[in-house]
Amino acid sequence: MFAGVLLFGPVLVPRLVRIAGALLGPAGRLATANAVRNPRRTATTAASLLVGVTLTSAVLTGMATWRSAVDEQIGRDHPVDVALTSSA
């Protein structure tokens, strides 16, 4: 799917931009005209955004998994029946 978005981006992005631009009124039409004028640039920007979001999601998922595994391991190795905390 990732490769498909990268390969078909220059074909799909202008069509999607036209649809989105029609919903936004005059400013949307101006942005649509600019985006459709150079579809490769628009597709490259969309691909960069796709890569950035994918990497961010992967790192955050990995960190959450790691944190969960560490918490579980600490809880197993060092069980605590009572915890004392201060209010200050």
PDB file of C-alpha atoms in Angstrom:
ATOM      1  CA  MET A   1       0.000   0.000   0.000  1.00  0.00           C
ATOM      2  CA  PHE A   2       2.857   2.311   0.871  1.00  0.00           C
ATOM      3  CA  ALA A   3       4.521   1.734  -2.508  1.00  0.00           C
ATOM      4  CA  GLY A   4       1.192   2.150  -4.297  1.00  0.00           C
ATOM      5  CA  VAL A   5       0.659   5.568  -2.755  1.00  0.00           C
ATOM      6  CA  LEU A   6       4.165   6.599  -3.784  1.00  0.00           C
ATOM      7  CA  LEU A   7       3.794   5.315  -7.345  1.00  0.00           C
ATOM      8  CA  PHE A   8       0.273   6.542  -8.049  1.00  0.00           C
ATOM      9  CA  GLY A   9       0.590   9.791  -6.112  1.00  0.00           C
ATOM     10  CA  PRO A  10       1.092  12.031  -9.157  1.00  0.00           C
ATOM     11  CA  VAL A  11      -2.090  10.576 -10.681  1.00  0.00           C
ATOM     12  CA  LEU A  12      -4.313  10.465  -7.598  1.00  0.00           C
ATOM     13  CA  VAL A  13      -3.291  13.597  -5.711  1.00  0.00           C
ATOM     14  CA  PRO A  14      -4.556  16.170  -8.260  1.00  0.00           C
ATOM     15  CA  ARG A  15      -7.983  14.521  -8.317  1.00  0.00           C
ATOM     16  CA  LEU A  16      -8.199  14.424  -4.542  1.00  0.00           C
ATOM     17  CA  VAL A  17      -7.012  18.028  -4.331  1.00  0.00           C
ATOM     18  CA  ARG A  18      -9.714  19.148  -6.764  1.00  0.00           C
ATOM     19  CA  ILE A  19     -12.384  17.473  -4.657  1.00  0.00           C
ATOM     20  CA  ALA A  20     -11.071  18.973  -1.416  1.00  0.00           C
ATOM     21  CA  GLY A  21     -10.584  22.399  -3.012  1.00  0.00           C
ATOM     22  CA  ALA A  22     -14.155  22.536  -4.256  1.00  0.00           C
ATOM     23  CA  LEU A  23     -15.375  22.233  -0.661  1.00  0.00           C
ATOM     24  CA  LEU A  24     -13.277  25.162   0.611  1.00  0.00           C
ATOM     25  CA  GLY A  25     -14.633  27.990  -1.546  1.00  0.00           C
ATOM     26  CA  PRO A  26     -12.505  30.652  -3.278  1.00  0.00           C
ATOM     27  CA  ALA A  27      -9.367  29.997  -1.227  1.00  0.00           C
ATOM     28  CA  GLY A  28      -9.719  26.298  -1.978  1.00  0.00           C
ATOM     29  CA  ARG A  29     -10.009  26.971  -5.706  1.00  0.00           C
ATOM     30  CA  LEU A  30      -6.818  29.060  -5.616  1.00  0.00           C
ATOM     31  CA  ALA A  31      -4.966  26.344  -3.695  1.00  0.00           C
ATOM     32  CA  THR A  32      -6.319  23.708  -6.076  1.00  0.00           C
ATOM     33  CA  ALA A  33      -5.095  25.610  -9.125  1.00  0.00           C
ATOM     34  CA  ASN A  34      -1.633  25.884  -7.568  1.00  0.00           C
ATOM     35  CA  ALA A  35      -1.494  22.216  -6.554  1.00  0.00           C
ATOM     36  CA  VAL A  36      -2.777  20.898  -9.885  1.00  0.00           C
ATOM     37  CA  ARG A  37      -0.367  23.082 -11.881  1.00  0.00           C
ATOM     38  CA  ASN A  38       2.553  20.913 -10.723  1.00  0.00           C
ATOM     39  CA  PRO A  39       1.190  17.510  -9.639  1.00  0.00           C
ATOM     40  CA  ARG A  40       4.631  15.984  -9.101  1.00  0.00           C
ATOM     41  CA  ARG A  41       5.485  18.611  -6.490  1.00  0.00           C
ATOM     42  CA  THR A  42       2.164  18.025  -4.740  1.00  0.00           C
ATOM     43  CA  ALA A  43       2.664  14.238  -4.849  1.00  0.00           C
ATOM     44  CA  THR A  44       6.208  14.604  -3.502  1.00  0.00           C
ATOM     45  CA  THR A  45       4.912  16.679  -0.599  1.00  0.00           C
ATOM     46  CA  ALA A  46       2.205  14.101   0.099  1.00  0.00           C
ATOM     47  CA  ALA A  47       4.788  11.286  -0.056  1.00  0.00           C
ATOM     48  CA  SER A  48       7.049  13.138   2.386  1.00  0.00           C
ATOM     49  CA  LEU A  49       4.137  13.573   4.738  1.00  0.00           C
ATOM     50  CA  LEU A  50       3.306   9.876   4.379  1.00  0.00           C
ATOM     51  CA  VAL A  51       6.872   8.871   5.264  1.00  0.00           C
ATOM     52  CA  GLY A  52       6.978  11.245   8.243  1.00  0.00           C
ATOM     53  CA  VAL A  53       3.682  10.071   9.687  1.00  0.00           C
ATOM     54  CA  THR A  54       4.645   6.423   9.169  1.00  0.00           C
ATOM     55  CA  LEU A  55       7.995   6.818  10.918  1.00  0.00           C
ATOM     56  CA  THR A  56       6.457   8.781  13.781  1.00  0.00           C
ATOM     57  CA  SER A  57       3.744   6.163  14.264  1.00  0.00           C
ATOM     58  CA  ALA A  58       6.299   3.342  14.191  1.00  0.00           C
ATOM     59  CA  VAL A  59       8.547   5.010  16.770  1.00  0.00           C
ATOM     60  CA  LEU A  60       5.664   5.860  19.106  1.00  0.00           C
ATOM     61  CA  THR A  61       4.266   2.329  18.845  1.00  0.00           C
ATOM     62  CA  GLY A  62       7.700   0.854  19.560  1.00  0.00           C
ATOM     63  CA  MET A  63       8.194   3.120  22.567  1.00  0.00           C
ATOM     64  CA  ALA A  64       4.771   2.248  23.996  1.00  0.00           C
ATOM     65  CA  THR A  65       5.460  -1.462  23.542  1.00  0.00           C
ATOM     66  CA  TRP A  66       8.867  -1.141  25.172  1.00  0.00           C
ATOM     67  CA  ARG A  67       7.454   0.829  28.117  1.00  0.00           C
ATOM     68  CA  SER A  68       4.720  -1.746  28.660  1.00  0.00           C
ATOM     69  CA  ALA A  69       7.221  -4.614  28.581  1.00  0.00           C
ATOM     70  CA  VAL A  70       9.561  -2.850  31.036  1.00  0.00           C
ATOM     71  CA  ASP A  71       6.697  -2.042  33.435  1.00  0.00           C
ATOM     72  CA  GLU A  72       5.549  -5.650  33.328  1.00  0.00           C
ATOM     73  CA  GLN A  73       9.079  -6.962  33.930  1.00  0.00           C
ATOM     74  CA  ILE A  74       9.669  -4.582  36.865  1.00  0.00           C
ATOM     75  CA  GLY A  75       6.311  -5.546  38.367  1.00  0.00           C
ATOM     76  CA  ARG A  76       7.212  -9.219  38.082  1.00  0.00           C
ATOM     77  CA  ASP A  77      10.754  -8.847  39.471  1.00  0.00           C
ATOM     78  CA  HIS A  78       9.938  -6.360  42.252  1.00  0.00           C
ATOM     79  CA  PRO A  79       6.383  -6.868  43.486  1.00  0.00           C
ATOM     80  CA  VAL A  80       5.115  -4.155  45.829  1.00  0.00           C
ATOM     81  CA  ASP A  81       2.241  -4.742  48.259  1.00  0.00           C
ATOM     82  CA  VAL A  82       2.184  -1.263  49.794  1.00  0.00           C
ATOM     83  CA  ALA A  83       3.483   2.039  48.472  1.00  0.00           C
ATOM     84  CA  LEU A  84       4.033   5.083  50.684  1.00  0.00           C
ATOM     85  CA  THR A  85       3.847   8.477  49.027  1.00  0.00           C
ATOM     86  CA  SER A  86       3.968  12.006  50.364  1.00  0.00           C
ATOM     87  CA  SER A  87       1.538  14.750  49.489  1.00  0.00           C
ATOM     88  CA  ALA A  88       4.246  17.413  49.239  1.00  0.00           C
TER      89      ALA A  88
END
